[in-house]
Amino acid sequence: MQSNNLVIQEIINRARVARLSTIDYQKQIPHIVPVVFAFDGNHYFIPLDDKRKKETVEKLQRVKNIQHCPNTALLIDEYNEDWSKLVFVMIQGKAYLISEGDEDKVERTCMYHHNNNDASSVKKGHRLLYQKYTQYKKIGIGKYCIIVKPQKMIFWKNE
């Protein structure tokens, strides 16, 4: 039997989409959107790419929410018609909006909030996203990225 850590890593590696939950800064209610992501072992990278959007990056609800309250959750799940195979991983943590060239800002922010200096660069996140999603060869990955620094992980498996 595989250890839970190995199972969790496999689920994260297989996942093509997750759901990012933030707190609506005006109404104080949850706001959730589907996202693509990459994980480097320390941080989750969520691009604000060049897919068609109704708003500029600065006006996106998730961005405004994170700027007011960085508490976030990222849900990665696997649905199966055989409900005995259902699983999910929920990552709770702090989210930060960063752009290329702001890597030192991420490191300072993560050090301030988490007392460590393992912040990864946006360039590294972009490289991982390009590797995971071939679609980014056709559309721009965007200048901005949301970085989620995990604080707690919840794993559930129907056993």
mmCIF file of C-alpha atoms in Angstrom:
data_model
loop_
_atom_site.group_PDB
_atom_site.id
_atom_site.type_symbol
_atom_site.label_atom_id
_atom_site.label_comp_id
_atom_site.label_asym_id
_atom_site.label_seq_id
_atom_site.Cartn_x
_atom_site.Cartn_y
_atom_site.Cartn_z
ATOM 1 C CA MET A 1 0.000 0.000 0.000
ATOM 2 C CA GLN A 2 1.343 3.434 -0.959
ATOM 3 C CA SER A 3 1.916 6.062 1.673
ATOM 4 C CA ASN A 4 -0.513 8.995 1.685
ATOM 5 C CA ASN A 5 2.293 11.410 0.736
ATOM 6 C CA LEU A 6 3.022 9.454 -2.430
ATOM 7 C CA VAL A 7 -0.683 9.212 -3.285
ATOM 8 C CA ILE A 8 -1.115 12.963 -2.714
ATOM 9 C CA GLN A 9 1.881 13.763 -4.938
ATOM 10 C CA GLU A 10 0.484 11.534 -7.697
ATOM 11 C CA ILE A 11 -2.914 13.267 -7.497
ATOM 12 C CA ILE A 12 -1.274 16.703 -7.700
ATOM 13 C CA ASN A 13 0.927 15.626 -10.624
ATOM 14 C CA ARG A 14 -2.019 14.120 -12.553
ATOM 15 C CA ALA A 15 -4.389 17.032 -12.018
ATOM 16 C CA ARG A 16 -5.018 19.296 -14.987
ATOM 17 C CA VAL A 17 -7.338 21.688 -13.160
ATOM 18 C CA ALA A 18 -8.024 22.842 -9.610
ATOM 19 C CA ARG A 19 -10.442 25.251 -7.955
ATOM 20 C CA LEU A 20 -9.077 28.391 -6.319
ATOM 21 C CA SER A 21 -11.160 29.788 -3.492
ATOM 22 C CA THR A 22 -10.687 33.312 -2.186
ATOM 23 C CA ILE A 23 -12.775 35.492 0.116
ATOM 24 C CA ASP A 24 -14.789 38.234 -1.561
ATOM 25 C CA TYR A 25 -13.330 41.303 0.101
ATOM 26 C CA GLN A 26 -16.580 43.292 -0.077
ATOM 27 C CA LYS A 27 -19.227 40.694 0.705
ATOM 28 C CA GLN A 28 -17.079 38.376 2.855
ATOM 29 C CA ILE A 29 -18.334 35.309 0.983
ATOM 30 C CA PRO A 30 -16.375 32.586 -0.833
ATOM 31 C CA HIS A 31 -15.389 33.169 -4.453
ATOM 32 C CA ILE A 32 -14.221 30.128 -6.419
ATOM 33 C CA VAL A 33 -12.841 29.733 -9.947
ATOM 34 C CA PRO A 34 -11.334 26.838 -11.917
ATOM 35 C CA VAL A 35 -7.604 27.294 -12.547
ATOM 36 C CA VAL A 36 -4.626 25.542 -14.079
ATOM 37 C CA PHE A 37 -1.557 25.257 -11.885
ATOM 38 C CA ALA A 38 1.936 23.911 -11.457
ATOM 39 C CA PHE A 39 3.601 22.811 -8.231
ATOM 40 C CA ASP A 40 7.350 22.981 -7.589
ATOM 41 C CA GLY A 41 7.303 21.114 -4.279
ATOM 42 C CA ASN A 42 6.951 24.331 -2.252
ATOM 43 C CA HIS A 43 4.521 26.652 -4.058
ATOM 44 C CA TYR A 44 1.560 26.428 -6.405
ATOM 45 C CA PHE A 45 1.768 28.690 -9.453
ATOM 46 C CA ILE A 46 -1.506 29.863 -11.001
ATOM 47 C CA PRO A 47 -1.047 31.955 -14.143
ATOM 48 C CA LEU A 48 -3.174 34.927 -15.050
ATOM 49 C CA ASP A 49 -2.692 34.101 -18.693
ATOM 50 C CA ASP A 50 -3.752 35.656 -21.953
ATOM 51 C CA LYS A 51 -6.948 33.636 -22.406
ATOM 52 C CA ARG A 52 -9.915 35.880 -23.114
ATOM 53 C CA LYS A 53 -11.004 37.711 -19.980
ATOM 54 C CA LYS A 54 -13.664 40.360 -19.500
ATOM 55 C CA GLU A 55 -11.484 42.345 -17.102
ATOM 56 C CA THR A 56 -7.856 43.393 -16.823
ATOM 57 C CA VAL A 57 -5.748 41.396 -14.352
ATOM 58 C CA GLU A 58 -6.028 44.147 -11.743
ATOM 59 C CA LYS A 59 -9.847 44.041 -11.925
ATOM 60 C CA LEU A 60 -10.242 40.263 -11.659
ATOM 61 C CA GLN A 61 -12.258 39.374 -8.559
ATOM 62 C CA ARG A 62 -9.736 36.763 -7.363
ATOM 63 C CA VAL A 63 -6.896 39.292 -7.646
ATOM 64 C CA LYS A 64 -8.765 41.984 -5.703
ATOM 65 C CA ASN A 65 -9.705 39.401 -3.071
ATOM 66 C CA ILE A 66 -6.099 38.233 -2.627
ATOM 67 C CA GLN A 67 -4.852 41.810 -2.353
ATOM 68 C CA HIS A 68 -7.281 42.404 0.536
ATOM 69 C CA CYS A 69 -7.018 38.978 2.177
ATOM 70 C CA PRO A 70 -4.367 36.441 1.120
ATOM 71 C CA ASN A 71 -6.123 33.467 2.789
ATOM 72 C CA THR A 72 -6.974 30.965 0.083
ATOM 73 C CA ALA A 73 -7.748 27.328 -0.627
ATOM 74 C CA LEU A 74 -6.870 25.272 -3.670
ATOM 75 C CA LEU A 75 -8.969 22.141 -4.254
ATOM 76 C CA ILE A 76 -7.661 19.321 -6.436
ATOM 77 C CA ASP A 77 -10.088 16.455 -6.854
ATOM 78 C CA GLU A 78 -10.635 13.341 -8.916
ATOM 79 C CA TYR A 79 -14.218 12.396 -9.668
ATOM 80 C CA ASN A 80 -15.088 8.854 -10.655
ATOM 81 C CA GLU A 81 -18.451 7.205 -11.335
ATOM 82 C CA ASP A 82 -17.189 4.481 -9.010
ATOM 83 C CA TRP A 83 -17.526 6.473 -5.795
ATOM 84 C CA SER A 84 -15.137 4.156 -3.980
ATOM 85 C CA LYS A 85 -12.376 5.866 -6.024
ATOM 86 C CA LEU A 86 -13.184 9.481 -5.083
ATOM 87 C CA VAL A 87 -10.274 11.546 -3.717
ATOM 88 C CA PHE A 88 -9.402 15.176 -3.052
ATOM 89 C CA VAL A 89 -6.547 17.270 -1.788
ATOM 90 C CA MET A 90 -7.284 20.692 -0.325
ATOM 91 C CA ILE A 91 -4.395 23.092 0.140
ATOM 92 C CA GLN A 92 -4.993 26.011 2.494
ATOM 93 C CA GLY A 93 -2.488 28.830 2.488
ATOM 94 C CA LYS A 94 -1.561 32.379 1.580
ATOM 95 C CA ALA A 95 -1.728 33.704 -1.964
ATOM 96 C CA TYR A 96 0.312 36.496 -3.503
ATOM 97 C CA LEU A 97 0.084 38.224 -6.867
ATOM 98 C CA ILE A 98 3.468 38.572 -8.492
ATOM 99 C CA SER A 99 4.853 39.501 -11.882
ATOM 100 C CA GLU A 100 8.109 38.753 -13.627
ATOM 101 C CA GLY A 101 10.863 40.803 -12.089
ATOM 102 C CA ASP A 102 9.247 40.760 -8.639
ATOM 103 C CA GLU A 103 10.917 37.553 -7.430
ATOM 104 C CA ASP A 104 12.645 39.379 -4.581
ATOM 105 C CA LYS A 105 9.224 40.664 -3.470
ATOM 106 C CA VAL A 106 7.906 37.080 -3.279
ATOM 107 C CA GLU A 107 10.911 36.002 -1.239
ATOM 108 C CA ARG A 108 10.559 38.934 1.180
ATOM 109 C CA THR A 109 6.799 38.350 1.496
ATOM 110 C CA CYS A 110 7.203 34.628 2.108
ATOM 111 C CA MET A 111 10.017 35.240 4.574
ATOM 112 C CA TYR A 112 7.914 37.816 6.444
ATOM 113 C CA HIS A 113 4.828 35.613 6.606
ATOM 114 C CA HIS A 114 6.454 32.202 6.864
ATOM 115 C CA ASN A 115 9.954 32.716 8.270
ATOM 116 C CA ASN A 116 11.683 30.874 5.441
ATOM 117 C CA ASN A 117 13.298 31.763 2.165
ATOM 118 C CA ASP A 118 12.163 28.966 -0.146
ATOM 119 C CA ALA A 119 10.181 31.281 -2.411
ATOM 120 C CA SER A 120 10.373 30.235 -6.029
ATOM 121 C CA SER A 121 10.688 32.545 -8.969
ATOM 122 C CA VAL A 122 7.902 33.378 -11.371
ATOM 123 C CA LYS A 123 10.202 32.247 -14.185
ATOM 124 C CA LYS A 124 10.425 28.805 -12.590
ATOM 125 C CA GLY A 125 6.620 28.715 -12.299
ATOM 126 C CA HIS A 126 6.242 29.727 -15.929
ATOM 127 C CA ARG A 127 8.690 27.008 -16.994
ATOM 128 C CA LEU A 128 6.674 24.386 -15.081
ATOM 129 C CA LEU A 129 3.406 25.660 -16.569
ATOM 130 C CA TYR A 130 4.823 25.531 -20.126
ATOM 131 C CA GLN A 131 5.921 21.938 -19.491
ATOM 132 C CA LYS A 132 2.543 20.883 -18.097
ATOM 133 C CA TYR A 133 0.248 22.705 -20.543
ATOM 134 C CA THR A 134 1.213 22.635 -24.224
ATOM 135 C CA GLN A 135 -1.604 25.145 -24.860
ATOM 136 C CA TYR A 136 0.738 27.881 -23.657
ATOM 137 C CA LYS A 137 2.739 27.486 -26.854
ATOM 138 C CA LYS A 138 -0.244 29.071 -28.668
ATOM 139 C CA ILE A 139 -1.479 31.611 -26.123
ATOM 140 C CA GLY A 140 0.538 33.859 -23.853
ATOM 141 C CA ILE A 141 1.159 32.757 -20.300
ATOM 142 C CA GLY A 142 0.824 36.326 -19.065
ATOM 143 C CA LYS A 143 3.040 38.537 -16.962
ATOM 144 C CA TYR A 144 1.223 37.905 -13.685
ATOM 145 C CA CYS A 145 1.011 34.816 -11.549
ATOM 146 C CA ILE A 146 -0.689 33.914 -8.295
ATOM 147 C CA ILE A 147 1.625 32.025 -5.968
ATOM 148 C CA VAL A 148 0.070 29.971 -3.184
ATOM 149 C CA LYS A 149 2.276 29.127 -0.212
ATOM 150 C CA PRO A 150 0.697 26.074 1.474
ATOM 151 C CA GLN A 151 0.126 26.157 5.225
ATOM 152 C CA LYS A 152 -2.125 23.115 5.627
ATOM 153 C CA MET A 153 -3.059 20.171 3.445
ATOM 154 C CA ILE A 154 -6.189 18.046 3.838
ATOM 155 C CA PHE A 155 -6.391 14.718 2.029
ATOM 156 C CA TRP A 156 -9.541 12.640 1.690
ATOM 157 C CA LYS A 157 -9.942 9.298 0.009
ATOM 158 C CA ASN A 158 -13.053 7.131 0.009
ATOM 159 C CA GLU A 159 -11.843 3.961 1.680
#
